[in-house]
Amino acid sequence: MKILVISSGGREHALAWKLRQSPRVSEVFCAPGNAGTAALGDNLPLTASDLPGLARFARENHIDLTVVGPDDVLAAGVVDLFESEGLRIFGPTMAAARLESSKIFAKEMMQNAHIPTALAGTFSMSDDALRFCERLQFPIVIKADGLALGKGVIIAQTCDEAAAAIEEMMNAGRFGEAGRRIVVEEFLHGSECSVHALVSGAHFRVLATARDHKRAHDGDTGPNTGGMGAVSPADNWTPSVESVFASAVMEPLMRAFRQSQLTFRGLLFPGLMITADGPKVLEFNCRFGDPETQAILPRLRSDLLDLLEATIDGSLEDVAIEWDERAAVTVVMASGGYPGKYETGHPITGLEECARLPDVQIFHAGTRRAGNEVVTAGGRVLAVTALGETADAARARAYDAVSRIDFAGANFRRDIALPLVGGNVARH
């Protein structure tokens, strides 16, 4: 089979890497890909936003399956376009992807389905939002309704901070149209957990869990990022939590889909806060997480292609899913200054040495080839993943690999997979 993976980040490298292991896969194409995906197949001179060009390539080159990486491409309707042309693609339609592309749509669906989530209000007028803030206990959480590159969530510690955030989002246009409407909600206390589930209509299968580290700096401080590392499995996921998650979150959501005549086929990734009252949904994502995917897929022993096809075909209940019992830890190496301004084009050394390390996999994100060198080409540059019998062992192995890689301005958190003090709602 010929596979096309859309986009160029660490998540897409991990998906292409895992799919290439399937005995049924003969070729992998990535659009546009990065220096890591180039070693697995062919990178294409197509951007992820060029939906007509992607569909044309898939049609003319007889691509058997296209896998979508990022949220904005799903929100733009790539699945609808491909399906209208008879092309096989993994991911939800534009209507189903609204569960991620509109925080307000998701919040209203959760409230109507009685899915446990934070107390919240949704607003299109800044004065109304400010009045609602006065009813909540600080800190509070302010979210842009639409997609904002993982940065549309602000935790306001005071009334002044909330007013400034609302002004920036709704009136100053910090996030463009994504911030014209907002969600204001209570701050949930607990520990976060990322859960991935394959969903095929009325059926779902929960995959391995992970815990993401969203803030830029050690101690879970600093601005939000796209994710600075992850550990799988999450240390706060228990059989009892999973049981509540299935009965209180997933089953009501499946009923809500049916009642609204919404068909969801793809990967659903609820971000959870595990509170003293049980799991509560922070938000829904409609694609694989980044960097959670880089921690989860190395633990997957089953053929990913089989799972994706079963999701599309509605036969999820017929496939077995096997996992490596070992833990995985992923450390993201970023450009200096990320998530703010940063420079690119710096040569990366140590990649070949790390490729020879046992139970270590380097997933490229912001990289490109420049002659015989691999150079930086983005904010998050690499995701270094290691397996170990325990999370501590995997962590030690991952940081050993990180110590062998170097590029100018390299920046990374040093506390990935360590227990966090308290909790936060800093999600994308």
mmCIF file of N, CA and C in Angstrom, residues 212-330:
data_model
loop_
_atom_site.group_PDB
_atom_site.id
_atom_site.type_symbol
_atom_site.label_atom_id
_atom_site.label_comp_id
_atom_site.label_asym_id
_atom_site.label_seq_id
_atom_site.Cartn_x
_atom_site.Cartn_y
_atom_site.Cartn_z
ATOM 1 N N ASP A 212 1.311 14.970 29.187
ATOM 2 C CA ASP A 212 2.017 15.990 28.417
ATOM 3 C C ASP A 212 2.565 17.061 29.355
ATOM 4 N N HIS A 213 3.614 17.732 28.929
ATOM 5 C CA HIS A 213 4.191 18.860 29.669
ATOM 6 C C HIS A 213 4.090 20.079 28.759
ATOM 7 N N LYS A 214 3.122 20.937 29.046
ATOM 8 C CA LYS A 214 2.777 22.014 28.133
ATOM 9 C C LYS A 214 3.598 23.283 28.320
ATOM 10 N N ARG A 215 3.958 23.611 29.568
ATOM 11 C CA ARG A 215 4.641 24.871 29.814
ATOM 12 C C ARG A 215 6.090 24.825 29.337
ATOM 13 N N ALA A 216 6.649 25.988 29.071
ATOM 14 C CA ALA A 216 7.966 26.063 28.444
ATOM 15 C C ALA A 216 9.106 25.697 29.381
ATOM 16 N N HIS A 217 8.939 25.957 30.687
ATOM 17 C CA HIS A 217 10.085 25.857 31.594
ATOM 18 C C HIS A 217 9.876 24.808 32.682
ATOM 19 N N ASP A 218 10.968 24.447 33.322
ATOM 20 C CA ASP A 218 10.927 23.480 34.418
ATOM 21 C C ASP A 218 9.952 23.936 35.504
ATOM 22 N N GLY A 219 9.428 22.937 36.219
ATOM 23 C CA GLY A 219 8.482 23.256 37.272
ATOM 24 C C GLY A 219 7.126 23.639 36.746
ATOM 25 N N ASP A 220 6.890 23.360 35.457
ATOM 26 C CA ASP A 220 5.624 23.683 34.814
ATOM 27 C C ASP A 220 5.340 25.182 34.899
ATOM 28 N N THR A 221 6.351 25.979 34.544
ATOM 29 C CA THR A 221 6.230 27.425 34.545
ATOM 30 C C THR A 221 6.462 27.949 33.132
ATOM 31 N N GLY A 222 6.221 29.242 32.972
ATOM 32 C CA GLY A 222 6.455 29.855 31.671
ATOM 33 C C GLY A 222 5.238 29.759 30.767
ATOM 34 N N PRO A 223 5.363 30.255 29.540
ATOM 35 C CA PRO A 223 4.219 30.294 28.615
ATOM 36 C C PRO A 223 3.857 28.911 28.083
ATOM 37 N N ASN A 224 2.637 28.817 27.562
ATOM 38 C CA ASN A 224 2.206 27.596 26.897
ATOM 39 C C ASN A 224 3.034 27.348 25.640
ATOM 40 N N THR A 225 3.227 26.086 25.330
ATOM 41 C CA THR A 225 3.890 25.687 24.090
ATOM 42 C C THR A 225 3.031 24.625 23.418
ATOM 43 N N GLY A 226 3.510 24.117 22.307
ATOM 44 C CA GLY A 226 2.850 22.984 21.676
ATOM 45 C C GLY A 226 3.093 21.696 22.427
ATOM 46 N N GLY A 227 4.001 21.714 23.417
ATOM 47 C CA GLY A 227 4.315 20.521 24.205
ATOM 48 C C GLY A 227 5.812 20.319 24.271
ATOM 49 N N MET A 228 6.346 20.196 25.479
ATOM 50 C CA MET A 228 7.789 20.071 25.682
ATOM 51 C C MET A 228 8.226 18.663 26.064
ATOM 52 N N GLY A 229 7.294 17.732 26.119
ATOM 53 C CA GLY A 229 7.659 16.359 26.437
ATOM 54 C C GLY A 229 6.455 15.584 26.914
ATOM 55 N N ALA A 230 6.623 14.279 27.055
ATOM 56 C CA ALA A 230 5.515 13.423 27.472
ATOM 57 C C ALA A 230 6.053 12.139 28.069
ATOM 58 N N VAL A 231 5.210 11.496 28.869
ATOM 59 C CA VAL A 231 5.518 10.179 29.409
ATOM 60 C C VAL A 231 4.299 9.298 29.200
ATOM 61 N N SER A 232 4.525 8.057 28.838
ATOM 62 C CA SER A 232 3.450 7.085 28.654
ATOM 63 C C SER A 232 3.868 5.767 29.297
ATOM 64 N N PRO A 233 3.005 5.131 30.105
ATOM 65 C CA PRO A 233 1.641 5.534 30.426
ATOM 66 C C PRO A 233 1.621 6.648 31.463
ATOM 67 N N ALA A 234 0.464 7.332 31.558
ATOM 68 C CA ALA A 234 0.296 8.370 32.567
ATOM 69 C C ALA A 234 0.267 7.730 33.946
ATOM 70 N N ASP A 235 0.885 8.394 34.916
ATOM 71 C CA ASP A 235 0.969 7.819 36.254
ATOM 72 C C ASP A 235 -0.295 8.030 37.080
ATOM 73 N N ASN A 236 -1.280 8.732 36.522
ATOM 74 C CA ASN A 236 -2.527 8.969 37.248
ATOM 75 C C ASN A 236 -3.720 8.229 36.644
ATOM 76 N N TRP A 237 -3.441 7.275 35.789
ATOM 77 C CA TRP A 237 -4.504 6.505 35.110
ATOM 78 C C TRP A 237 -4.615 5.136 35.773
ATOM 79 N N THR A 238 -5.770 4.856 36.318
ATOM 80 C CA THR A 238 -6.012 3.595 37.021
ATOM 81 C C THR A 238 -7.214 2.894 36.401
ATOM 82 N N PRO A 239 -7.425 1.615 36.687
ATOM 83 C CA PRO A 239 -8.622 0.925 36.175
ATOM 84 C C PRO A 239 -9.919 1.623 36.574
ATOM 85 N N SER A 240 -9.980 2.166 37.789
ATOM 86 C CA SER A 240 -11.209 2.842 38.204
ATOM 87 C C SER A 240 -11.415 4.140 37.428
ATOM 88 N N VAL A 241 -10.332 4.880 37.180
ATOM 89 C CA VAL A 241 -10.446 6.099 36.385
ATOM 90 C C VAL A 241 -10.872 5.757 34.965
ATOM 91 N N GLU A 242 -10.300 4.695 34.409
ATOM 92 C CA GLU A 242 -10.676 4.286 33.046
ATOM 93 C C GLU A 242 -12.149 3.901 32.974
ATOM 94 N N SER A 243 -12.645 3.232 34.008
ATOM 95 C CA SER A 243 -14.048 2.840 34.028
ATOM 96 C C SER A 243 -14.963 4.058 34.047
ATOM 97 N N VAL A 244 -14.625 5.039 34.883
ATOM 98 C CA VAL A 244 -15.412 6.269 34.940
ATOM 99 C C VAL A 244 -15.309 7.021 33.618
ATOM 100 N N PHE A 245 -14.114 7.062 33.033
ATOM 101 C CA PHE A 245 -13.921 7.731 31.751
ATOM 102 C C PHE A 245 -14.838 7.135 30.685
ATOM 103 N N ALA A 246 -14.913 5.813 30.622
ATOM 104 C CA ALA A 246 -15.755 5.163 29.618
ATOM 105 C C ALA A 246 -17.232 5.468 29.850
ATOM 106 N N SER A 247 -17.683 5.371 31.105
ATOM 107 C CA SER A 247 -19.113 5.513 31.389
ATOM 108 C C SER A 247 -19.580 6.962 31.454
ATOM 109 N N ALA A 248 -18.689 7.869 31.909
ATOM 110 C CA ALA A 248 -19.110 9.257 32.113
ATOM 111 C C ALA A 248 -18.719 10.186 30.972
ATOM 112 N N VAL A 249 -17.738 9.770 30.167
ATOM 113 C CA VAL A 249 -17.270 10.634 29.072
ATOM 114 C C VAL A 249 -17.579 10.024 27.704
ATOM 115 N N MET A 250 -17.021 8.877 27.442
ATOM 116 C CA MET A 250 -17.116 8.330 26.094
ATOM 117 C C MET A 250 -18.526 7.867 25.729
ATOM 118 N N GLU A 251 -19.185 7.156 26.619
ATOM 119 C CA GLU A 251 -20.524 6.656 26.278
ATOM 120 C C GLU A 251 -21.533 7.790 26.103
ATOM 121 N N PRO A 252 -21.563 8.798 26.995
ATOM 122 C CA PRO A 252 -22.457 9.933 26.719
ATOM 123 C C PRO A 252 -22.104 10.679 25.436
ATOM 124 N N LEU A 253 -20.806 10.750 25.122
ATOM 125 C CA LEU A 253 -20.396 11.419 23.886
ATOM 126 C C LEU A 253 -20.886 10.646 22.668
ATOM 127 N N MET A 254 -20.804 9.310 22.720
ATOM 128 C CA MET A 254 -21.309 8.509 21.608
ATOM 129 C C MET A 254 -22.811 8.738 21.427
ATOM 130 N N ARG A 255 -23.539 8.826 22.530
ATOM 131 C CA ARG A 255 -24.987 9.093 22.447
ATOM 132 C C ARG A 255 -25.247 10.475 21.864
ATOM 133 N N ALA A 256 -24.437 11.451 22.276
ATOM 134 C CA ALA A 256 -24.595 12.805 21.741
ATOM 135 C C ALA A 256 -24.337 12.838 20.242
ATOM 136 N N PHE A 257 -23.346 12.089 19.796
ATOM 137 C CA PHE A 257 -23.084 11.991 18.349
ATOM 138 C C PHE A 257 -24.321 11.461 17.628
ATOM 139 N N ARG A 258 -24.897 10.383 18.160
ATOM 140 C CA ARG A 258 -26.063 9.783 17.500
ATOM 141 C C ARG A 258 -27.240 10.759 17.473
ATOM 142 N N GLN A 259 -27.480 11.421 18.595
ATOM 143 C CA GLN A 259 -28.617 12.337 18.677
ATOM 144 C C GLN A 259 -28.467 13.519 17.727
ATOM 145 N N SER A 260 -27.233 13.949 17.516
ATOM 146 C CA SER A 260 -26.989 15.071 16.607
ATOM 147 C C SER A 260 -26.720 14.616 15.181
ATOM 148 N N GLN A 261 -26.844 13.303 14.952
ATOM 149 C CA GLN A 261 -26.586 12.708 13.630
ATOM 150 C C GLN A 261 -25.199 13.073 13.101
ATOM 151 N N LEU A 262 -24.248 13.038 14.039
ATOM 152 C CA LEU A 262 -22.857 13.345 13.707
ATOM 153 C C LEU A 262 -22.053 12.055 13.734
ATOM 154 N N THR A 263 -21.429 11.726 12.634
ATOM 155 C CA THR A 263 -20.615 10.508 12.555
ATOM 156 C C THR A 263 -19.149 10.874 12.726
ATOM 157 N N PHE A 264 -18.525 10.309 13.731
ATOM 158 C CA PHE A 264 -17.103 10.566 13.989
ATOM 159 C C PHE A 264 -16.330 9.295 13.688
ATOM 160 N N ARG A 265 -15.379 9.401 12.759
ATOM 161 C CA ARG A 265 -14.445 8.308 12.478
ATOM 162 C C ARG A 265 -13.043 8.895 12.471
ATOM 163 N N GLY A 266 -12.244 8.442 13.419
ATOM 164 C CA GLY A 266 -10.889 8.960 13.500
ATOM 165 C C GLY A 266 -10.342 8.796 14.894
ATOM 166 N N LEU A 267 -9.416 9.669 15.239
ATOM 167 C CA LEU A 267 -8.766 9.628 16.549
ATOM 168 C C LEU A 267 -9.346 10.752 17.405
ATOM 169 N N LEU A 268 -9.910 10.392 18.548
ATOM 170 C CA LEU A 268 -10.409 11.374 19.499
ATOM 171 C C LEU A 268 -9.468 11.402 20.692
ATOM 172 N N PHE A 269 -9.051 12.589 21.070
ATOM 173 C CA PHE A 269 -8.039 12.760 22.109
ATOM 174 C C PHE A 269 -8.570 13.741 23.150
ATOM 175 N N PRO A 270 -9.304 13.216 24.146
ATOM 176 C CA PRO A 270 -9.768 14.096 25.211
ATOM 177 C C PRO A 270 -8.627 14.418 26.177
ATOM 178 N N GLY A 271 -8.435 15.691 26.435
ATOM 179 C CA GLY A 271 -7.512 16.091 27.482
ATOM 180 C C GLY A 271 -8.266 16.113 28.799
ATOM 181 N N LEU A 272 -7.796 15.379 29.777
ATOM 182 C CA LEU A 272 -8.511 15.228 31.042
ATOM 183 C C LEU A 272 -7.754 15.876 32.193
ATOM 184 N N MET A 273 -8.510 16.346 33.182
ATOM 185 C CA MET A 273 -7.951 16.675 34.478
ATOM 186 C C MET A 273 -8.494 15.642 35.459
ATOM 187 N N ILE A 274 -7.594 14.917 36.102
ATOM 188 C CA ILE A 274 -8.014 13.934 37.095
ATOM 189 C C ILE A 274 -8.141 14.686 38.425
ATOM 190 N N THR A 275 -9.373 14.958 38.820
ATOM 191 C CA THR A 275 -9.640 15.749 40.014
ATOM 192 C C THR A 275 -10.052 14.836 41.167
ATOM 193 N N ALA A 276 -10.259 15.445 42.333
ATOM 194 C CA ALA A 276 -10.731 14.687 43.493
ATOM 195 C C ALA A 276 -12.115 14.118 43.242
ATOM 196 N N ASP A 277 -12.853 14.706 42.283
ATOM 197 C CA ASP A 277 -14.195 14.224 41.941
ATOM 198 C C ASP A 277 -14.197 13.321 40.718
ATOM 199 N N GLY A 278 -13.016 12.903 40.267
ATOM 200 C CA GLY A 278 -12.926 12.042 39.101
ATOM 201 C C GLY A 278 -12.449 12.803 37.873
ATOM 202 N N PRO A 279 -12.367 12.128 36.731
ATOM 203 C CA PRO A 279 -11.876 12.785 35.512
ATOM 204 C C PRO A 279 -12.882 13.794 34.966
ATOM 205 N N LYS A 280 -12.354 14.959 34.570
ATOM 206 C CA LYS A 280 -13.163 15.972 33.913
ATOM 207 C C LYS A 280 -12.472 16.371 32.615
ATOM 208 N N VAL A 281 -13.268 16.636 31.585
ATOM 209 C CA VAL A 281 -12.720 16.945 30.265
ATOM 210 C C VAL A 281 -12.341 18.419 30.193
ATOM 211 N N LEU A 282 -11.071 18.672 29.868
ATOM 212 C CA LEU A 282 -10.613 20.033 29.610
ATOM 213 C C LEU A 282 -10.996 20.470 28.206
ATOM 214 N N GLU A 283 -10.819 19.568 27.256
ATOM 215 C CA GLU A 283 -11.142 19.855 25.863
ATOM 216 C C GLU A 283 -11.042 18.566 25.073
ATOM 217 N N PHE A 284 -11.556 18.600 23.855
ATOM 218 C CA PHE A 284 -11.429 17.480 22.934
ATOM 219 C C PHE A 284 -10.513 17.868 21.781
ATOM 220 N N ASN A 285 -9.647 16.937 21.391
ATOM 221 C CA ASN A 285 -8.841 17.075 20.179
ATOM 222 C C ASN A 285 -9.249 15.952 19.229
ATOM 223 N N CYS A 286 -9.182 16.217 17.956
ATOM 224 C CA CYS A 286 -9.699 15.268 16.957
ATOM 225 C C CYS A 286 -8.592 14.677 16.092
ATOM 226 N N ARG A 287 -7.398 14.548 16.672
ATOM 227 C CA ARG A 287 -6.252 13.975 15.947
ATOM 228 C C ARG A 287 -5.240 13.527 16.997
ATOM 229 N N PHE A 288 -4.214 12.847 16.548
ATOM 230 C CA PHE A 288 -3.168 12.406 17.456
ATOM 231 C C PHE A 288 -2.498 13.617 18.109
ATOM 232 N N GLY A 289 -2.120 13.467 19.376
ATOM 233 C CA GLY A 289 -1.463 14.543 20.099
ATOM 234 C C GLY A 289 0.003 14.664 19.725
ATOM 235 N N ASP A 290 0.543 15.828 20.010
ATOM 236 C CA ASP A 290 1.964 16.090 19.769
ATOM 237 C C ASP A 290 2.488 16.850 20.976
ATOM 238 N N PRO A 291 3.323 16.259 21.828
ATOM 239 C CA PRO A 291 4.217 15.121 21.564
ATOM 240 C C PRO A 291 3.753 13.773 22.124
ATOM 241 N N GLU A 292 2.482 13.630 22.522
ATOM 242 C CA GLU A 292 2.044 12.352 23.072
ATOM 243 C C GLU A 292 2.240 11.192 22.088
ATOM 244 N N THR A 293 1.988 11.444 20.816
ATOM 245 C CA THR A 293 2.137 10.382 19.811
ATOM 246 C C THR A 293 3.550 9.824 19.798
ATOM 247 N N GLN A 294 4.537 10.691 19.987
ATOM 248 C CA GLN A 294 5.930 10.246 19.975
ATOM 249 C C GLN A 294 6.260 9.365 21.176
ATOM 250 N N ALA A 295 5.459 9.442 22.239
ATOM 251 C CA ALA A 295 5.647 8.569 23.395
ATOM 252 C C ALA A 295 4.793 7.312 23.298
ATOM 253 N N ILE A 296 3.626 7.418 22.668
ATOM 254 C CA ILE A 296 2.690 6.295 22.620
ATOM 255 C C ILE A 296 3.050 5.282 21.544
ATOM 256 N N LEU A 297 3.346 5.743 20.332
ATOM 257 C CA LEU A 297 3.553 4.803 19.227
ATOM 258 C C LEU A 297 4.742 3.869 19.416
ATOM 259 N N PRO A 298 5.860 4.278 20.038
ATOM 260 C CA PRO A 298 6.925 3.306 20.272
ATOM 261 C C PRO A 298 6.496 2.160 21.193
ATOM 262 N N ARG A 299 5.426 2.337 21.950
ATOM 263 C CA ARG A 299 4.924 1.272 22.819
ATOM 264 C C ARG A 299 3.903 0.373 22.114
ATOM 265 N N LEU A 300 3.448 0.766 20.932
ATOM 266 C CA LEU A 300 2.425 0.006 20.214
ATOM 267 C C LEU A 300 3.060 -1.160 19.466
ATOM 268 N N ARG A 301 2.662 -2.369 19.806
ATOM 269 C CA ARG A 301 3.173 -3.553 19.119
ATOM 270 C C ARG A 301 2.301 -3.955 17.936
ATOM 271 N N SER A 302 1.055 -3.558 17.942
ATOM 272 C CA SER A 302 0.150 -3.894 16.848
ATOM 273 C C SER A 302 0.479 -3.073 15.607
ATOM 274 N N ASP A 303 -0.049 -3.517 14.487
ATOM 275 C CA ASP A 303 0.130 -2.821 13.217
ATOM 276 C C ASP A 303 -0.787 -1.602 13.202
ATOM 277 N N LEU A 304 -0.217 -0.412 13.167
ATOM 278 C CA LEU A 304 -1.020 0.810 13.175
ATOM 279 C C LEU A 304 -1.935 0.878 11.960
ATOM 280 N N LEU A 305 -1.467 0.416 10.826
ATOM 281 C CA LEU A 305 -2.294 0.445 9.623
ATOM 282 C C LEU A 305 -3.572 -0.349 9.823
ATOM 283 N N ASP A 306 -3.480 -1.520 10.452
ATOM 284 C CA ASP A 306 -4.671 -2.330 10.718
ATOM 285 C C ASP A 306 -5.674 -1.559 11.570
ATOM 286 N N LEU A 307 -5.174 -0.836 12.567
ATOM 287 C CA LEU A 307 -6.059 -0.089 13.468
ATOM 288 C C LEU A 307 -6.739 1.068 12.750
ATOM 289 N N LEU A 308 -5.987 1.792 11.928
ATOM 290 C CA LEU A 308 -6.573 2.925 11.210
ATOM 291 C C LEU A 308 -7.630 2.446 10.216
ATOM 292 N N GLU A 309 -7.336 1.360 9.532
ATOM 293 C CA GLU A 309 -8.307 0.847 8.559
ATOM 294 C C GLU A 309 -9.559 0.303 9.241
ATOM 295 N N ALA A 310 -9.381 -0.350 10.396
ATOM 296 C CA ALA A 310 -10.542 -0.851 11.133
ATOM 297 C C ALA A 310 -11.423 0.306 11.598
ATOM 298 N N THR A 311 -10.811 1.423 11.938
ATOM 299 C CA THR A 311 -11.575 2.607 12.337
ATOM 300 C C THR A 311 -12.398 3.123 11.169
ATOM 301 N N ILE A 312 -11.803 3.195 10.009
ATOM 302 C CA ILE A 312 -12.509 3.673 8.818
ATOM 303 C C ILE A 312 -13.638 2.715 8.437
ATOM 304 N N ASP A 313 -13.368 1.423 8.538
ATOM 305 C CA ASP A 313 -14.318 0.407 8.067
ATOM 306 C C ASP A 313 -15.378 0.026 9.095
ATOM 307 N N GLY A 314 -15.260 0.513 10.327
ATOM 308 C CA GLY A 314 -16.246 0.187 11.340
ATOM 309 C C GLY A 314 -16.084 -1.187 11.948
ATOM 310 N N SER A 315 -14.845 -1.693 11.984
ATOM 311 C CA SER A 315 -14.601 -3.038 12.529
ATOM 312 C C SER A 315 -13.630 -2.997 13.703
ATOM 313 N N LEU A 316 -13.662 -1.918 14.480
ATOM 314 C CA LEU A 316 -12.729 -1.753 15.586
ATOM 315 C C LEU A 316 -12.810 -2.889 16.596
ATOM 316 N N GLU A 317 -14.031 -3.377 16.830
ATOM 317 C CA GLU A 317 -14.205 -4.414 17.851
ATOM 318 C C GLU A 317 -13.555 -5.728 17.449
ATOM 319 N N ASP A 318 -13.136 -5.862 16.198
ATOM 320 C CA ASP A 318 -12.573 -7.123 15.709
ATOM 321 C C ASP A 318 -11.052 -7.173 15.748
ATOM 322 N N VAL A 319 -10.387 -6.052 16.095
ATOM 323 C CA VAL A 319 -8.925 -6.030 16.055
ATOM 324 C C VAL A 319 -8.341 -6.047 17.457
ATOM 325 N N ALA A 320 -7.215 -6.733 17.596
ATOM 326 C CA ALA A 320 -6.502 -6.771 18.880
ATOM 327 C C ALA A 320 -5.494 -5.626 18.917
ATOM 328 N N ILE A 321 -5.308 -5.063 20.105
ATOM 329 C CA ILE A 321 -4.339 -3.990 20.289
ATOM 330 C C ILE A 321 -3.371 -4.419 21.382
ATOM 331 N N GLU A 322 -2.090 -4.579 21.010
ATOM 332 C CA GLU A 322 -1.077 -5.030 21.956
ATOM 333 C C GLU A 322 -0.071 -3.915 22.221
ATOM 334 N N TRP A 323 0.365 -3.868 23.490
ATOM 335 C CA TRP A 323 1.276 -2.799 23.912
ATOM 336 C C TRP A 323 2.534 -3.362 24.541
ATOM 337 N N ASP A 324 3.627 -2.653 24.366
ATOM 338 C CA ASP A 324 4.848 -2.905 25.116
ATOM 339 C C ASP A 324 4.596 -2.395 26.536
ATOM 340 N N GLU A 325 4.828 -3.237 27.523
ATOM 341 C CA GLU A 325 4.544 -2.859 28.905
ATOM 342 C C GLU A 325 5.532 -1.822 29.444
ATOM 343 N N ARG A 326 6.638 -1.619 28.748
ATOM 344 C CA ARG A 326 7.621 -0.651 29.213
ATOM 345 C C ARG A 326 7.100 0.785 29.098
ATOM 346 N N ALA A 327 7.700 1.662 29.863
ATOM 347 C CA ALA A 327 7.345 3.082 29.812
ATOM 348 C C ALA A 327 8.116 3.770 28.693
ATOM 349 N N ALA A 328 7.579 4.868 28.212
ATOM 350 C CA ALA A 328 8.255 5.703 27.216
ATOM 351 C C ALA A 328 8.290 7.139 27.711
ATOM 352 N N VAL A 329 9.422 7.781 27.523
ATOM 353 C CA VAL A 329 9.579 9.192 27.883
ATOM 354 C C VAL A 329 10.083 9.944 26.659
ATOM 355 N N THR A 330 9.436 11.050 26.365
ATOM 356 C CA THR A 330 9.795 11.889 25.221
ATOM 357 C C THR A 330 10.214 13.266 25.710
#
